[in-house]
Structures are given as C-alpha cells and as structure tokens.
mmCIF file of C-alpha atoms in Angstrom:
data_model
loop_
_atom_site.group_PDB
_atom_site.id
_atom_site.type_symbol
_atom_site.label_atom_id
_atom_site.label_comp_id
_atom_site.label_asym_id
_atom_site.label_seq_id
_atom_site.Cartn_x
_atom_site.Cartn_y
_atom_site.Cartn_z
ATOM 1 C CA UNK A 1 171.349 166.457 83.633
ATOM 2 C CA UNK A 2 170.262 168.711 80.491
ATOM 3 C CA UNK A 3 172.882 169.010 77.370
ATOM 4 C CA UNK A 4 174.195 171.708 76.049
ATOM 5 C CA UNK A 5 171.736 173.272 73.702
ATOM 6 C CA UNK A 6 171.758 176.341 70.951
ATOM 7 C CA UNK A 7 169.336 178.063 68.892
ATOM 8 C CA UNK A 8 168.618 178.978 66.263
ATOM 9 C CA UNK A 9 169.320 175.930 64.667
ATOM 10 C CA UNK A 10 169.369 177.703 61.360
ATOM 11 C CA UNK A 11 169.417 181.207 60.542
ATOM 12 C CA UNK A 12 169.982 183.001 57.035
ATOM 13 C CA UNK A 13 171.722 186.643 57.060
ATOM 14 C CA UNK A 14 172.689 189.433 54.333
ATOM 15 C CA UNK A 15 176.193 190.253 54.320
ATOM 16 C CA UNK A 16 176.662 193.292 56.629
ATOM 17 C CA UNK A 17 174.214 192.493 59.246
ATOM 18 C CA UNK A 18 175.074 191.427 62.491
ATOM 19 C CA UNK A 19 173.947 188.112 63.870
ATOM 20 C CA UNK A 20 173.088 186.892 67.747
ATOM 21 C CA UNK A 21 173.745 182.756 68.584
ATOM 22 C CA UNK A 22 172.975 181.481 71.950
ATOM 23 C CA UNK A 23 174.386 178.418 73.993
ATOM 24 C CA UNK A 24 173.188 176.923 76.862
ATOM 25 C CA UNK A 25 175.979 175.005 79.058
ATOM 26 C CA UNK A 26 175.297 171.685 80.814
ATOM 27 C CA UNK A 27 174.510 171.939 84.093
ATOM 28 C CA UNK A 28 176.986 172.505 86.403
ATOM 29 C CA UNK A 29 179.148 173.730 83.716
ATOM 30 C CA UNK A 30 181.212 177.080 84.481
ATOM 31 C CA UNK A 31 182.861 177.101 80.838
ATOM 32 C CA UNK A 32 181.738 177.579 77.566
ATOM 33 C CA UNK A 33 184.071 177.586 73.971
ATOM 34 C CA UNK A 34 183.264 179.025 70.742
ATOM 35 C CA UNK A 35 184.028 176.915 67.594
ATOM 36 C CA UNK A 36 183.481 177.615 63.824
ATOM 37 C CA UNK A 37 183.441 175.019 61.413
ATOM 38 C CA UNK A 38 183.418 175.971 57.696
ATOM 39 C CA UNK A 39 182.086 173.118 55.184
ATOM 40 C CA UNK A 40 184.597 169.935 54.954
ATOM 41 C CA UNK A 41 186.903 171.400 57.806
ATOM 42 C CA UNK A 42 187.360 170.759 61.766
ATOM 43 C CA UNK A 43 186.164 172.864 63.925
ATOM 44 C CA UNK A 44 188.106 176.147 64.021
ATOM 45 C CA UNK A 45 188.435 177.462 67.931
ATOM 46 C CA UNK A 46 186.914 181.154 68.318
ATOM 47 C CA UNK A 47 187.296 181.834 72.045
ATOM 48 C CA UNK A 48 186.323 180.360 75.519
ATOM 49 C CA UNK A 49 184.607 182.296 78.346
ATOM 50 C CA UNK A 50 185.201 181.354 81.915
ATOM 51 C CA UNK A 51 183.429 182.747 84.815
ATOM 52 C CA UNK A 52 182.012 185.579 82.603
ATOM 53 C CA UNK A 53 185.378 186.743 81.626
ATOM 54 C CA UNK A 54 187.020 185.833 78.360
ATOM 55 C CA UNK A 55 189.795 182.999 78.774
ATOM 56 C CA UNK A 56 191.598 182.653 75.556
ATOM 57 C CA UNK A 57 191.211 183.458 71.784
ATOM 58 C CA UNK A 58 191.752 182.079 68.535
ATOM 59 C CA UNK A 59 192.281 184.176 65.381
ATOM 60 C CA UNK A 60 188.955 185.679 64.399
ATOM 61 C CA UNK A 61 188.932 189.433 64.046
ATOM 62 C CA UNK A 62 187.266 191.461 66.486
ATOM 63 C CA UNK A 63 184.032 191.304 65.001
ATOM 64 C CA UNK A 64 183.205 188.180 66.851
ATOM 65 C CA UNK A 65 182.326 188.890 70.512
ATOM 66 C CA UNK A 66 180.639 186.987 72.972
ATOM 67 C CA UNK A 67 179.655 186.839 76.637
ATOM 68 C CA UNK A 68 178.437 184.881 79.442
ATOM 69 C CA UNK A 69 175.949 185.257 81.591
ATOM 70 C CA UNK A 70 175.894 184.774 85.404
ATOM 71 C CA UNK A 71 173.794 181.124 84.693
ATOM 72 C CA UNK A 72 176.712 180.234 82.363
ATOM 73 C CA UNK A 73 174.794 181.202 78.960
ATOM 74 C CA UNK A 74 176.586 182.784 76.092
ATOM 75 C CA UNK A 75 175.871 184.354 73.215
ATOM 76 C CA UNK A 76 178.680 184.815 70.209
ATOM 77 C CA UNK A 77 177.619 188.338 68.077
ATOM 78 C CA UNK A 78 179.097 188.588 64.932
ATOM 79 C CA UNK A 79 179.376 192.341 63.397
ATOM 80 C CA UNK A 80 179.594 192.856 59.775
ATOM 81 C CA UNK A 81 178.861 189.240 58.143
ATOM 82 C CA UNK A 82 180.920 188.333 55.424
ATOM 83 C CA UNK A 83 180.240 185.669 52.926
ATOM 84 C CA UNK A 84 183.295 183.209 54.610
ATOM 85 C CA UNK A 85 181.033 183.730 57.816
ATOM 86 C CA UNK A 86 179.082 181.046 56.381
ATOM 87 C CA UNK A 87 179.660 177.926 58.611
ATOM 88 C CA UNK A 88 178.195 175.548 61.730
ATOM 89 C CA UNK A 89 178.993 177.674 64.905
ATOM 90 C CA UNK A 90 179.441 175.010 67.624
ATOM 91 C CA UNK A 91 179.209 176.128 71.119
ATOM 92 C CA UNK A 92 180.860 173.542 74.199
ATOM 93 C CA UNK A 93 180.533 173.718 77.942
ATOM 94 C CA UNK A 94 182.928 172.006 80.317
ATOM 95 C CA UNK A 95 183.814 172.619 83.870
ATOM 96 C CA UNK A 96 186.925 174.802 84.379
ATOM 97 C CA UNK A 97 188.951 175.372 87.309
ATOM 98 C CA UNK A 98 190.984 173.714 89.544
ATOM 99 C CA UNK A 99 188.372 170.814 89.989
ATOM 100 C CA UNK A 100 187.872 171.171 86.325
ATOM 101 C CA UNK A 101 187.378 167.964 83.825
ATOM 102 C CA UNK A 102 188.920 167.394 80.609
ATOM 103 C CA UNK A 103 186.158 166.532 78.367
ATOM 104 C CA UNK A 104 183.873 169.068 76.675
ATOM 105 C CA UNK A 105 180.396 168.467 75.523
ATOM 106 C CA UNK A 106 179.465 170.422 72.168
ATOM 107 C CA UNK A 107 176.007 171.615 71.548
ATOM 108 C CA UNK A 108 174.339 170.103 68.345
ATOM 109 C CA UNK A 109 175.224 173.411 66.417
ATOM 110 C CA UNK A 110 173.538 176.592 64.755
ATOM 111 C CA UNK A 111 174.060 176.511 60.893
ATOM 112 C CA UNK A 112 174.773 180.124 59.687
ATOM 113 C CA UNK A 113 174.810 181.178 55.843
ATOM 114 C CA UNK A 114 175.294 184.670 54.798
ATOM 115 C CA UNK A 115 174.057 185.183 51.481
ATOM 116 C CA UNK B 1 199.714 173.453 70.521
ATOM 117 C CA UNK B 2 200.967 170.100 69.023
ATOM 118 C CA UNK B 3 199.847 169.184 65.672
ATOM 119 C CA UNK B 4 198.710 165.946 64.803
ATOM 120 C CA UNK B 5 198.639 163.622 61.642
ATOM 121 C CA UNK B 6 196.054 161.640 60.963
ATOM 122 C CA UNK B 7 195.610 159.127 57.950
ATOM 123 C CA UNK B 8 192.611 160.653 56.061
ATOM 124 C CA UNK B 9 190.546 157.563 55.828
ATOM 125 C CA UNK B 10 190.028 154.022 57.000
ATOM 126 C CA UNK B 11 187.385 151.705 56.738
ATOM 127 C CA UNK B 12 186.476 148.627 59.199
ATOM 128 C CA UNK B 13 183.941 145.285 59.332
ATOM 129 C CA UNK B 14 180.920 145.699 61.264
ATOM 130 C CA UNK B 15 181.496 144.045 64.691
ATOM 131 C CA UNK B 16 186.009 144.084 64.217
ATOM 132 C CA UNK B 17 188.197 146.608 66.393
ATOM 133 C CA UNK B 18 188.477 149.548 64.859
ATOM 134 C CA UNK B 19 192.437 150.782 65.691
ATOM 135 C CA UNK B 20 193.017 154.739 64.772
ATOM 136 C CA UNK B 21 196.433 156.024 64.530
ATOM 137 C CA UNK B 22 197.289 159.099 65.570
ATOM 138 C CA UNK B 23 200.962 161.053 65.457
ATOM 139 C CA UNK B 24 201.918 163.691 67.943
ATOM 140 C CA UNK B 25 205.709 164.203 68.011
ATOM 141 C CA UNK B 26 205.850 167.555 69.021
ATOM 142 C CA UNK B 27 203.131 166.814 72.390
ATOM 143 C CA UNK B 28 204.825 168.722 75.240
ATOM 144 C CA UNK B 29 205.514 167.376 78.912
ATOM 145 C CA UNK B 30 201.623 168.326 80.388
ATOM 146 C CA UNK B 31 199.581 167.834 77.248
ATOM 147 C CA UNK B 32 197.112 164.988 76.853
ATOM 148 C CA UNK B 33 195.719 163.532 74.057
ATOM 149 C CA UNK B 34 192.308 163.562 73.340
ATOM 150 C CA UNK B 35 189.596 162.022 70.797
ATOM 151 C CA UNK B 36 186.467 163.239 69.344
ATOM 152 C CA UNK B 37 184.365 161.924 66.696
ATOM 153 C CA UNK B 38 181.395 163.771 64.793
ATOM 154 C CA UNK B 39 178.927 161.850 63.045
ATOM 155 C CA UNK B 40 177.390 163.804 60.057
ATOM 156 C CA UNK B 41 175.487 167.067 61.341
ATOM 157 C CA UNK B 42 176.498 166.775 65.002
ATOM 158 C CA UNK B 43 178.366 168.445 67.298
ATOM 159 C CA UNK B 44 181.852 166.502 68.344
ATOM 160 C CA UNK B 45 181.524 163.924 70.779
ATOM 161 C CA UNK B 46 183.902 163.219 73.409
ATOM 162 C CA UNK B 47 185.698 160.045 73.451
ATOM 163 C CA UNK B 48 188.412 160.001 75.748
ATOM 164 C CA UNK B 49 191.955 161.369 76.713
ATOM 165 C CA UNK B 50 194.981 160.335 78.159
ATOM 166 C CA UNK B 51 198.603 161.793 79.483
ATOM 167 C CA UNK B 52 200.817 158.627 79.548
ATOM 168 C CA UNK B 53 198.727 155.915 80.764
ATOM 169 C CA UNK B 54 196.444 153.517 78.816
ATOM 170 C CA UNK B 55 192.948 154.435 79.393
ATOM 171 C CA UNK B 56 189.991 152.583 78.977
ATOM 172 C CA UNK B 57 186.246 153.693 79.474
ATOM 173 C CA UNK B 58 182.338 152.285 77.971
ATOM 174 C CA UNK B 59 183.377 153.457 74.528
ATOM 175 C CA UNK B 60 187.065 153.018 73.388
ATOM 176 C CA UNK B 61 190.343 152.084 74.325
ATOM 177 C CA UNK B 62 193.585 154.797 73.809
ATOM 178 C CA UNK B 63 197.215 153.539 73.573
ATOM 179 C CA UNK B 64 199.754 155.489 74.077
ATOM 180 C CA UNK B 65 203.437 154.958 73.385
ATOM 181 C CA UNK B 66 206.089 154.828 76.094
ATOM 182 C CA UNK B 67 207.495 158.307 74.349
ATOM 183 C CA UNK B 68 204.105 159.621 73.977
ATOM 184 C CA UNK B 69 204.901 160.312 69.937
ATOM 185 C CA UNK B 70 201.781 158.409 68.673
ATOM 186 C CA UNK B 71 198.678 156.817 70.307
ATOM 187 C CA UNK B 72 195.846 154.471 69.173
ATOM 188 C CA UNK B 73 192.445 154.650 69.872
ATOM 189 C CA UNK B 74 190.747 151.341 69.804
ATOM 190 C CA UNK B 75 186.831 150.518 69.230
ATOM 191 C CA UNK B 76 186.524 147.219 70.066
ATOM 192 C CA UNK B 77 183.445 145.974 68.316
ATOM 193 C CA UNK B 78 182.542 148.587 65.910
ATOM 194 C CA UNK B 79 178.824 148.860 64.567
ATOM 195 C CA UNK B 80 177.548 151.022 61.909
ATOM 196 C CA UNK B 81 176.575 153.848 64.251
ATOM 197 C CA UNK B 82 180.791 154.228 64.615
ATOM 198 C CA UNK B 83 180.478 155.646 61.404
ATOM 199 C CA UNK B 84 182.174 159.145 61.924
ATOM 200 C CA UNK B 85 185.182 161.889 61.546
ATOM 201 C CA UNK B 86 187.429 160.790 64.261
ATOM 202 C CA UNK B 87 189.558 163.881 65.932
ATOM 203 C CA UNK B 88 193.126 163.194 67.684
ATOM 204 C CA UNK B 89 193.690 166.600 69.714
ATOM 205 C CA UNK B 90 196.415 167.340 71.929
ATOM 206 C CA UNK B 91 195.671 170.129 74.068
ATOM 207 C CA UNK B 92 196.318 171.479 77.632
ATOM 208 C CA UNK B 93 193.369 170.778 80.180
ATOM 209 C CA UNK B 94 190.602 172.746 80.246
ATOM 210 C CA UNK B 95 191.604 174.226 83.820
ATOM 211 C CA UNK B 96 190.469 177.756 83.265
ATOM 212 C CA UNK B 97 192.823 180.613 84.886
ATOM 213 C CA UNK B 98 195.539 181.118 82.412
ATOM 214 C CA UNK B 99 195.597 177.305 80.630
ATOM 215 C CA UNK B 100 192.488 176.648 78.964
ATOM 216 C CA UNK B 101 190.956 173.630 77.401
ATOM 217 C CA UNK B 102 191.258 175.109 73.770
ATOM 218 C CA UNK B 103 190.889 172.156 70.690
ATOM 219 C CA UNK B 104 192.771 172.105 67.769
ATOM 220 C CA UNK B 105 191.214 170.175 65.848
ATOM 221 C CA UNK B 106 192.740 169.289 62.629
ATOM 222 C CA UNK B 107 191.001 166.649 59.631
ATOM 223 C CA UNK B 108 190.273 164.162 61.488
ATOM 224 C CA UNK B 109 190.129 160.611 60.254
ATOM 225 C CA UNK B 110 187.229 159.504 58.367
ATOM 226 C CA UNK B 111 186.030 155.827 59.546
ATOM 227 C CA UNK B 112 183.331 154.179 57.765
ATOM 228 C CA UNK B 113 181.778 150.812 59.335
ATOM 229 C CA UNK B 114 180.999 147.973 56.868
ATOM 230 C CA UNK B 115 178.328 145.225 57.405
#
C-alpha cells in the first residue's frame, strides 16, 4: 500500500504568478482534502474533492482551485500569489462514501514561499 | 464545527503515560472526536477517534466523558519520538455526499518527551 505523496517538495514563486501542487492519494482512496498551514498555525482546511467533484470548502478566495483526476490525483492551482500565500500546503486522502473511514492520511507536504 | 481548547503545552518522562486533555462542549449529537499529532516538518498523523465509547488501538488510548464535553487521549509509555503538536478535532465523518470529513484543526497541544 503506497502513501500519499506530493511534489514539489519545495517551490519558490514571485507574487502574481500562478502555482501548480500535486497529490497523490493512497491507494484505494476516493477522497482527497486541501489544507494550508501558515508558519506556527494548524492546518487551515481549503477544500475536499470527492469523486472528481468538489465536496466542501473552507474560506479561501476563488483563486485556489483544484481537481481530481479519474485515478484520484489532484492538483490545487493557485492564481495570483500573494505574499500570505506563503505556507506548507498539505494534501490528505481518505476513503469517502458510505463504506467510508474516518481517518485521513496527509501527504508529507509541499513548502510554498512567494517572495 | 465544535471548537476545542487545548492547554498549549505539556511536557512528560520518557517511558510515563502521557494524558492530553481536550474540551469540546459545544460537540453535537453525530460528531466524533479525533486526534492528530505532527512531528516537526510532517504532515499530521492520525491517531484515533471516537463517538462515545472508549477506544483503544497500537498507539493511544481516548477517554471520553459520559457527556462527551471533554476527552483524554492517553500514550501509555511515551518515548522521545512522541515528541509532537497534538490536534483534538471534532468533526463529522468523512462520508462524502453532503457531510464531509473536513478538520478543524485549532493549536494543538505541544508535548515534549523527557529522558
């Protein structure tokens, strides 16, 4: 059984540009969630994707998108990158549904800083 | 979601039970409670969760009261590689559809393993 992974694990970016991160669910896994956690804070939730279809936000503007792929992948794109952008972005798959489990397993993170 | 409280901080003897407090007073009817911990640089680990019951699994103990207000999660020999944030989270279960598994995760509680 393979983790969850995510690349980059680092990645610098200018503010304005746009930026790409990638996840890779456990297998098995039909869920992944979207976390961002600034320096000296929890994780802040961004949104989950279920099936391919987004299942619930948090409050980040609409510059942060994602989707997921038919395998389960996501990607989150950020538009615009502010400075506050800055953080660890922390993707975690689980298995939703009605035969779903409770526990998620979080990916090791990709550190972001806009500069 | 409920909010928790956490103390901040707590320190414990290599090889002692570690017990973590954790107040939820506002936890609805289907909620369960949940732990985390992140060691430095890592994603969040999953612990273990509970609705009303005790639980126990291979790493920790949870207690919950009768009232479900508060619940402690126990690690019963702690070694220095317990050394982590520890997140109480009470959240719906991740069942995908219109409830999903989001985490609220708030400070956390900051346990530091002596020799």
């Amino acid at each position: 059984e393979t983790g969850v992974t995510q690349s980059p694990t680092h990645l610098i970016k200018t503010r304005g540009q746009q930026v790409t991160l990638r996840c890779s669910s456990q297998s098995g896994h039909n869920t992944v969630s979207w976390y961002q956690q600034a320096l000296g804070q929890g994780p802040q939730f961004i949104f989950q994707y279920y099936r391919e279809e987004e299942n619930g936000r948090g409050n980040f503007p609409p510059r942060f998108s994602g989707l997921q792929f038919p395998n389960y992948s996501s990607e989150l794109n950020v538009n615009a990158l502010e400075l506050d952008d800055s953080a660890l972005y922390l993707c975690a798959s689980s298995l939703g549904g009605l035969a779903g489990s409770y526990e998620q397993y979080f990916g090791p993170g990709t550190r972001l800083t806009v500069t | 979601d409920a909010k928790t409280t956490q103390p901040p901080s707590m320190d414990c003897a290599e090889g002692r039970a570690a017990n973590l407090p954790c107040n939820h007073s506002t936890i609805s009817g289907n909620e369960y409670v949940y732990w985390y911990r992140q060691i430095h640089s890592q994603g969040p680990q999953y612990i273990i969760h509970g609705l009303k019951n005790n639980e126990t699994n291979e790493m920790a103990s949870l207690i919950i009261t009768e009232d479900r207000k508060s619940s402690t999660l126990i690690l019963p020999h702690a070694t220095l590689r317990d050394t982590a944030v520890y997140y109480c989270i009470v959240s719906l279960p991740n069942a995908g559809g219109t409830s999903y598994g989001k985490l609220t995760f708030g400070q956390g509680t900051i346990l530091t393993v002596h020799p």
